[in-house]
Short mmCIF file of C-alpha atoms and ligand atoms in Angstrom, two decimals:
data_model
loop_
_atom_site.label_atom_id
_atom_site.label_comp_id
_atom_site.label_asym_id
_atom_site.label_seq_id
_atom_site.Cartn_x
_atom_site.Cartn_y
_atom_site.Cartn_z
CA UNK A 1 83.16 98.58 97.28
CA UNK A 2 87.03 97.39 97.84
CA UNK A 3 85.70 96.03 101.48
CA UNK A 4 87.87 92.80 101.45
CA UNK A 5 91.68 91.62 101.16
CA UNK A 6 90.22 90.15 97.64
CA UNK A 7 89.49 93.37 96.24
CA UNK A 8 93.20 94.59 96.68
CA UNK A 9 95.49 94.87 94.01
CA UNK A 10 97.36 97.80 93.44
CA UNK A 11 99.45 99.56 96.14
CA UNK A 12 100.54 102.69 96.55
CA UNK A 13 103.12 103.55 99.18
CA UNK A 14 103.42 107.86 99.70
CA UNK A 15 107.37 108.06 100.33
CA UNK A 16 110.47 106.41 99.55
CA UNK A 17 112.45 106.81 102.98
CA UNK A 18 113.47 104.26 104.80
CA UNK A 19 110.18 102.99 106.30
CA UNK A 20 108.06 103.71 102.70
CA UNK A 21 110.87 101.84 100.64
CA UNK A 22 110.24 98.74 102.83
CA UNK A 23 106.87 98.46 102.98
CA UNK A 24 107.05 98.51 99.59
CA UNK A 25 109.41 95.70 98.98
CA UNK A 26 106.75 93.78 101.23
CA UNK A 27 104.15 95.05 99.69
CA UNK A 28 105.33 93.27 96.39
CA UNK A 29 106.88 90.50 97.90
CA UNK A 30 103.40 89.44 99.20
CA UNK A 31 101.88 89.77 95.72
CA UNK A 32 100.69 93.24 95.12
CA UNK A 33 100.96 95.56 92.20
CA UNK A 34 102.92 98.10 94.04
CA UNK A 35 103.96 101.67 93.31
CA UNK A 36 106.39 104.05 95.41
CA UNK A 37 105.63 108.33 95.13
CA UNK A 38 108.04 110.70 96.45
CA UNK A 39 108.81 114.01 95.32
CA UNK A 40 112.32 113.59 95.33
CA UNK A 41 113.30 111.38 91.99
CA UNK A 42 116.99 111.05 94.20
CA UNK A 43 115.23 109.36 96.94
CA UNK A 44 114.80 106.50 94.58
CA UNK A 45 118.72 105.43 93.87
CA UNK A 46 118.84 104.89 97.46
CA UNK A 47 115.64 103.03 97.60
CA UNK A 48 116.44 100.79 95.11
CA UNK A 49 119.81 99.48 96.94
CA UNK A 50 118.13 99.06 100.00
CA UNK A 51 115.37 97.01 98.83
CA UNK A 52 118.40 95.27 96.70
CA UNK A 53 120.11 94.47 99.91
CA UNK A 54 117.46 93.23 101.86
CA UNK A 55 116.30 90.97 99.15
CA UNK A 56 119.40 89.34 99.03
CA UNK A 57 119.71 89.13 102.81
CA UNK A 58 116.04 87.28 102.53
CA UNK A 59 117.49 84.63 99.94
CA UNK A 60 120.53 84.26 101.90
CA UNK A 61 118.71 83.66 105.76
CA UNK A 62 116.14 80.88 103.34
CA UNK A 63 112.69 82.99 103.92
CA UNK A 64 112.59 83.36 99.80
CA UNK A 65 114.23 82.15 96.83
CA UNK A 66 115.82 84.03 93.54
CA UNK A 67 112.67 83.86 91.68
CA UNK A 68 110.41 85.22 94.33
CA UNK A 69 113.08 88.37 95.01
CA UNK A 70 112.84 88.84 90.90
CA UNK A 71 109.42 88.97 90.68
CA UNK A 72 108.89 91.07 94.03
CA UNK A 73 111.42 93.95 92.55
CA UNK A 74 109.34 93.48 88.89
CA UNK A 75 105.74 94.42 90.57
CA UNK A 76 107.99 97.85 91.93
CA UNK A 77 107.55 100.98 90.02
CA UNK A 78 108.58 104.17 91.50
CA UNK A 79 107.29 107.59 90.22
CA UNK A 80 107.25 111.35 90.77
CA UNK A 81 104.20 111.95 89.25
CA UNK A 82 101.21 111.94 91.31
CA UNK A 83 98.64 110.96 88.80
CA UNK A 84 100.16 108.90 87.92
CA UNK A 85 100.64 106.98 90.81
CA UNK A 86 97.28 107.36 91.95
CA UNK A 87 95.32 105.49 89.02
CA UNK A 88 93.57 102.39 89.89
CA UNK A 89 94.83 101.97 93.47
CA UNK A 90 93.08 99.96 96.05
CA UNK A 91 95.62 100.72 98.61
CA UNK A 92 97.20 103.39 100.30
CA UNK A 93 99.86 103.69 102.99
CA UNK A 94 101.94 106.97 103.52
CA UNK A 95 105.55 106.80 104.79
CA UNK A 96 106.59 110.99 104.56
CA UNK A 97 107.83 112.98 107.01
CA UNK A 98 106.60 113.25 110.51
CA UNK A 99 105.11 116.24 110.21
CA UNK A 100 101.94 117.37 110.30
CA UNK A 101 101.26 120.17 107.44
CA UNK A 102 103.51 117.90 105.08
CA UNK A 103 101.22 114.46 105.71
CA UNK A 104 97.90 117.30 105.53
CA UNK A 105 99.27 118.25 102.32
CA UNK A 106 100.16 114.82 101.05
CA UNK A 107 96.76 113.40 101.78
CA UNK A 108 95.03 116.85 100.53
CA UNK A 109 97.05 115.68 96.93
CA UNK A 110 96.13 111.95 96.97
CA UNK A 111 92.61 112.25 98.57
CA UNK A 112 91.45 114.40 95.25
CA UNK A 113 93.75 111.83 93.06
CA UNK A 114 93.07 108.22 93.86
CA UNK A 115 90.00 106.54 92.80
CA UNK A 116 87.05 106.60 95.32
CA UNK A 117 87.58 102.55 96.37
CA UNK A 118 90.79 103.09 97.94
CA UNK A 119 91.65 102.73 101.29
CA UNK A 120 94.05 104.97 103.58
CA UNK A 121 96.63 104.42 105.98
CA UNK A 122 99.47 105.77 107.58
CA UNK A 123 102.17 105.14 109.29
CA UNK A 124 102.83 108.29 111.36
CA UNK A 125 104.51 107.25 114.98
CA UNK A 126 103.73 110.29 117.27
CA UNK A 127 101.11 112.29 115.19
CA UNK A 128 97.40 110.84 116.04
CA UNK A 129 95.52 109.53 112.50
CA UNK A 130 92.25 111.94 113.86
CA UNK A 131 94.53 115.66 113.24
CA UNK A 132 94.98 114.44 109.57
CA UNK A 133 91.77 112.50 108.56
CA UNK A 134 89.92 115.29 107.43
CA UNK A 135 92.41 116.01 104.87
CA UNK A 136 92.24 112.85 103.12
CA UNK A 137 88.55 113.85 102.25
CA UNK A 138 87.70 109.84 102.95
CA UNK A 139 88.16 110.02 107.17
CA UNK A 140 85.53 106.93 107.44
CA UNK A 141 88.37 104.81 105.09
CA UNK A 142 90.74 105.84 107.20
CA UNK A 143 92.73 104.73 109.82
CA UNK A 144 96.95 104.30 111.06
CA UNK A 145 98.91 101.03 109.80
CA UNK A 146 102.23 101.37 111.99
CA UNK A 147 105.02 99.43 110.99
CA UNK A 148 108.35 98.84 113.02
CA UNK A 149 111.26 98.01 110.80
CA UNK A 150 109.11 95.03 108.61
CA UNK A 151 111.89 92.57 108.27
CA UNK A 152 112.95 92.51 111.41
CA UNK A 153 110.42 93.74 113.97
CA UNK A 154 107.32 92.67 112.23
CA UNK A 155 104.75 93.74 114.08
CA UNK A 156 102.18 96.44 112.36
CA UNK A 157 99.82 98.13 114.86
CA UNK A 158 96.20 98.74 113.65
CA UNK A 159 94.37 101.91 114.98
CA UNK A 160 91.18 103.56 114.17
CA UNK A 161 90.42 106.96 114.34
CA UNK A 162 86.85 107.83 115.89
CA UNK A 163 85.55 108.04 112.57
CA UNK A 164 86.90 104.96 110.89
CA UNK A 165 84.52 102.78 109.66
CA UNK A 166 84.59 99.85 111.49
CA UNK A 167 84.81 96.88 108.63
CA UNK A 168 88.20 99.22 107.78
CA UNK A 169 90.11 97.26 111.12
CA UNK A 170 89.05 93.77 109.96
CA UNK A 171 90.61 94.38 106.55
CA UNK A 172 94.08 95.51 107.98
CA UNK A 173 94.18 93.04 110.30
CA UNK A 174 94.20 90.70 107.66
CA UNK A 175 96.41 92.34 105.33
CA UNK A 176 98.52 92.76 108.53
CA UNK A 177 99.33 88.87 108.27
CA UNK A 178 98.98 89.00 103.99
CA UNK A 179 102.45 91.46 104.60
CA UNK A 180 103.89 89.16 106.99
CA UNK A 181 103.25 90.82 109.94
CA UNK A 182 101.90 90.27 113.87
CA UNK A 183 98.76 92.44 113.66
CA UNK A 184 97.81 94.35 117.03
CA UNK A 185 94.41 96.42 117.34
CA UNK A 186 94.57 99.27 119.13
CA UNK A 187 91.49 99.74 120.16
CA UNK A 188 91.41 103.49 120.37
CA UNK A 189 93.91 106.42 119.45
CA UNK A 190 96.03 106.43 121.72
CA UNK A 191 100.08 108.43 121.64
CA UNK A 192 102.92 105.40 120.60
CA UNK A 193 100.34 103.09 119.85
CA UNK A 194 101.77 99.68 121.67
CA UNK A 195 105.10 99.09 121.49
CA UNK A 196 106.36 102.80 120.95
CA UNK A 197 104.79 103.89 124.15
CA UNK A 198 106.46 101.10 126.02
CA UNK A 199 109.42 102.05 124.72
CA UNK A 200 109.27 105.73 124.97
CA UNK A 201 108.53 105.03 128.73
CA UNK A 202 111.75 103.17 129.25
CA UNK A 203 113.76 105.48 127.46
CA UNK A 204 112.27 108.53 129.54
CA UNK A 205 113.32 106.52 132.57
CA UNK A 206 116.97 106.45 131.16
CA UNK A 207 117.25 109.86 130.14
CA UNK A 208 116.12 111.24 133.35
CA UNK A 209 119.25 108.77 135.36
CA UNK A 210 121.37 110.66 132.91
CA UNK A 211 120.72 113.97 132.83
CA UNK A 212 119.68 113.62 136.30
CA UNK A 213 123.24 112.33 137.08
CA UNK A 214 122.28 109.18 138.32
CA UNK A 215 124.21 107.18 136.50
CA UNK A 216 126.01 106.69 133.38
CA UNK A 217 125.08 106.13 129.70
CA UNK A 218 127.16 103.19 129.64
CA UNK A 219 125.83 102.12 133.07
CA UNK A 220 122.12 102.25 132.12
CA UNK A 221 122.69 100.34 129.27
CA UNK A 222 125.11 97.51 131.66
CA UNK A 223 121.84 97.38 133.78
CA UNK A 224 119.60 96.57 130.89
CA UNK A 225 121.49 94.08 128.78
CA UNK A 226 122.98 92.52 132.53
CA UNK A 227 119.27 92.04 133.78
CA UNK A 228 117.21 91.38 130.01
CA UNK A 229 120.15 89.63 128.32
CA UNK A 230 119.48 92.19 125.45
CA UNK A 231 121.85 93.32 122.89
CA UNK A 232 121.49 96.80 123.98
CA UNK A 233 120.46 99.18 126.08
CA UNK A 234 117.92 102.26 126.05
CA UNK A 235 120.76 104.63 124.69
CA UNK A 236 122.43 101.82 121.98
CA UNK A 237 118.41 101.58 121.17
CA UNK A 238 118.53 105.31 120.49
CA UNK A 239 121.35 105.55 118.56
CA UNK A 240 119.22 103.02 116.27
CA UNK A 241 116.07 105.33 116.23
CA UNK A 242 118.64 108.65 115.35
CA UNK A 243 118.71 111.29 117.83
CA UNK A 244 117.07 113.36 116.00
CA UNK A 245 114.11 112.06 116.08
CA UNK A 246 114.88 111.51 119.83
CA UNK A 247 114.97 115.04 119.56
CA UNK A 248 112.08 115.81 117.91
CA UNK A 249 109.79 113.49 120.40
CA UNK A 250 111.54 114.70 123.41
CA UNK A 251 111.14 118.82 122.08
CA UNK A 252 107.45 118.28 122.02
CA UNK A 253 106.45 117.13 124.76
CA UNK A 254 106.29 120.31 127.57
CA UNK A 255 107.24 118.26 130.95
CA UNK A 256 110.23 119.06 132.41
CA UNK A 257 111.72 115.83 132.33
CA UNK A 258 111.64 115.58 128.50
CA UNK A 259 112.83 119.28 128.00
CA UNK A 260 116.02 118.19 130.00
CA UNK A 261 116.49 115.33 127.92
CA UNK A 262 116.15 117.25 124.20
CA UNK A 263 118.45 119.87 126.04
CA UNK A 264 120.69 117.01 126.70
CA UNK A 265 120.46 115.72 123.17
CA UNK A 266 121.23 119.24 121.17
CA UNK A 267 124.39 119.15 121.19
CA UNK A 268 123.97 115.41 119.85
CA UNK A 269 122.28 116.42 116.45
CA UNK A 270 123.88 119.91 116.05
CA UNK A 271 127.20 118.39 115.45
CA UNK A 272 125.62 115.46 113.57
CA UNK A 273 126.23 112.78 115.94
CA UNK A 274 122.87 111.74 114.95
CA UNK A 275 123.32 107.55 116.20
CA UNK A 276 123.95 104.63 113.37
CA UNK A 277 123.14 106.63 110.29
CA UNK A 278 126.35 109.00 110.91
CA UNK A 279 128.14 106.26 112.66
CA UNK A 280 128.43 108.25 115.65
CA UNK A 281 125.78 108.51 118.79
CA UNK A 282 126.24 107.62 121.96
CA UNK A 283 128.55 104.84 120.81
CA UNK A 284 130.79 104.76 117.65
CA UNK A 285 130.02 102.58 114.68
CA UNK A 286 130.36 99.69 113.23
CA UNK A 287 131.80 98.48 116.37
CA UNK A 288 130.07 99.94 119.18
CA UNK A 289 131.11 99.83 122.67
CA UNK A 290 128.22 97.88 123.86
CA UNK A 291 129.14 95.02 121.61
CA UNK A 292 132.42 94.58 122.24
CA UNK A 293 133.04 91.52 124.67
CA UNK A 294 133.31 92.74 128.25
CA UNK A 295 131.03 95.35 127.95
CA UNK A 296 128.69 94.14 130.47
CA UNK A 297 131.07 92.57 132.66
CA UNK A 298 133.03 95.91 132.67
CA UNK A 299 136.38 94.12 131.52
CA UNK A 300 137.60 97.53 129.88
N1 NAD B 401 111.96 104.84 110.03
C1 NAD B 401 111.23 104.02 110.75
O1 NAD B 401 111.74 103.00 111.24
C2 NAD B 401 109.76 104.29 110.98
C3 NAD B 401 109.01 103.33 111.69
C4 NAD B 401 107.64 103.56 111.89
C5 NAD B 401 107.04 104.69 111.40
N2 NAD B 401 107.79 105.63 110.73
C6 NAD B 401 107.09 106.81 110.21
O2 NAD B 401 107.11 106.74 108.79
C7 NAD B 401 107.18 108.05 108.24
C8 NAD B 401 108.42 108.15 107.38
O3 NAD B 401 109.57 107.92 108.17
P1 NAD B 401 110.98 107.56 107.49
O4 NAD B 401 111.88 107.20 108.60
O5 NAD B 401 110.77 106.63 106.35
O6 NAD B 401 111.39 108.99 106.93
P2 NAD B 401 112.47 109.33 105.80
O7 NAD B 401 112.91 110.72 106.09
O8 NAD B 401 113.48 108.26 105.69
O9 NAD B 401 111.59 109.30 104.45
C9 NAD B 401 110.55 110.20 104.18
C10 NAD B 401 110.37 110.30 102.68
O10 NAD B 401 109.21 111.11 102.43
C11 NAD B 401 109.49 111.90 101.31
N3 NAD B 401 108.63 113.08 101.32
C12 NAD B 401 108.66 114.12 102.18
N4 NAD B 401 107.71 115.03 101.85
C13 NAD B 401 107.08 114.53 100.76
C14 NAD B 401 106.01 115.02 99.96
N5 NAD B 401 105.42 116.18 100.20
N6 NAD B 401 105.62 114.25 98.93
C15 NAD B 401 106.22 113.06 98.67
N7 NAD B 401 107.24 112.56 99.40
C16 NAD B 401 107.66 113.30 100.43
C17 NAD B 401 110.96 112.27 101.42
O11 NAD B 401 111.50 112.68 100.18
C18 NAD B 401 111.56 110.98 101.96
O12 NAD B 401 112.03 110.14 100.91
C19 NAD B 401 107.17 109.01 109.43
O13 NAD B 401 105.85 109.39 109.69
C20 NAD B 401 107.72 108.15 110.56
O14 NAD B 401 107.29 108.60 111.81
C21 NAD B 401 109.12 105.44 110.51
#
């Protein structure tokens, strides 16, 4: 029952935010039937520009043409109503907020709604699949589907809980590449998965030369993009993420070097200088310091 890519038709993605209203637009760009839930009907405005924009970035960069991006936003229907977003899907990949007694709740909803063939995934980044999978009532169909950004970093990591059945990797891997993405197995839970605990290591590193006072924002970023050729360093990087959730990762986790570093960003997100989203981080934007020509070179 609903073991292979074949048998996949309808998908359901559990939040319209920014990671939920992108794996949607792939989701229907690669074919599927695809519906959008969030509680919020003015979550859905937003959505619908977004996916708008990208679409038209896609035709204009060659990956798709004007037919493909009308028939990708036709298979998209967004909804409010549980029910009814939960008939007949195959599918099921849940973007809401990081936290864990909202995705417990969520999956408490949609594991007495959807149809008994479906399969389960989510996309948490720092929670672990296993302190949710009980609440989906299905834990053997389910397992974590990570996503980056989609478009750009398309790499979607695949990881099991102890109880996921095991023919459940096999099918994600391959709906990994149906949705245009580099599949990576992770073999066993594990914090960050792959890339997010590579990251989260380097960005440790940089926020204990600052608050350390080591060096300088600006300098730890010169030493990155100087040595990597990069286009930014660990704190332009954050200012991507939002410091909030900088925040929230960094508040969590009890070692003193991380509790310096949230203490160092509070001040960041209580006055809303929250990175790109409020165009003001570490850097200002559109036109952050770390762009500018001569950043590296220190011609300022
Ligand atoms: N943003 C990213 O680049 C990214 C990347 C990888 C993973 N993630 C993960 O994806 C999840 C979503 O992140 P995001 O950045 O899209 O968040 P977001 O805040 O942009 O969107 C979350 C959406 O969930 C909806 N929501 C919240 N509670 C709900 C409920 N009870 N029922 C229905 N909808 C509800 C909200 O209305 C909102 O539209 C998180 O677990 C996050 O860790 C995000």
């Amino acid at each position: 029952m609903g073991k292979t890519l074949d048998d996949i038709r309808r998908f359901l993605v559990l939040g319209s935010g920014t990671l939920g209203l992108r794996v949607g637009l792939q989701a229907a760009l690669s074919g599927f039937d695809t519906v959008i839930y969030d509680n919020r009907e003015e979550a859905f405005g937003g959505a619908r520009k977004v996916q708008a924009s990208i679409l038209r970035h896609l035709i204009r960069s060659g990956r798709i043409g004007q037919e493909e991006s009308d028939a990708a936003q036709a298979r998209i229907r967004f909804t409010t109503d549980p029910r009814d977003a939960a008939e007949d899907v195959d599918f099921v990949n849940e973007s809401v907020y990081e936290d864990l007694e909202v995705k417990r709740e969520v999956w408490g909803l949609f594991g007495g709604l959807c149809p008994p063939k479906a399969l389960f995934t989510t996309n948490t980044s720092y929670l672990l699949p296993s302190q949710f999978a009980e609440a989906t009532g299905r834990p053997g169909r389910f397992c974590a589907f990570h996503f980056h950004d989609v478009f750009h970093a398309n790499v979607v990591d695949v990881m099991p809980h102890a109880g996921t059945e095991p023919w459940v990797c096999d099918l994600l891997m391959a709906m990994g590449r149906r949705l245009w993405q580099t599949p990576v197995l992770v073999e066993r839970e594990s914090p960050g998965y792959i890339f997010n605990a590579m990251l989260m290591a380097l960005i440790g590193a940089a926020g204990a030369l600052v608050t350390g006072g080591v060096a300088s924002v600006e300098d730890v970023d010169r030493s990155w993009m100087g040595n990597f050729k990069m286009d930014r360093g660990p704190f332009g990087i954050l200012d991507t993420i939002g410091l909030d959730t900088a925040w929230h990762v960094t508040h969590n986790q009890k070692d003193p070097r991380s509790q310096r570093f949230a203490a160092y960003l509070k001040p960041f997100v209580d006055s809303g200088r929250l990175g790109v989203k409020t165009g003001e981080g570490f850097y200002k934007y559109p036109d952050p310091a770390f762009s500018r020509e001569g950043f590296i070179e220190r011609k300022d």
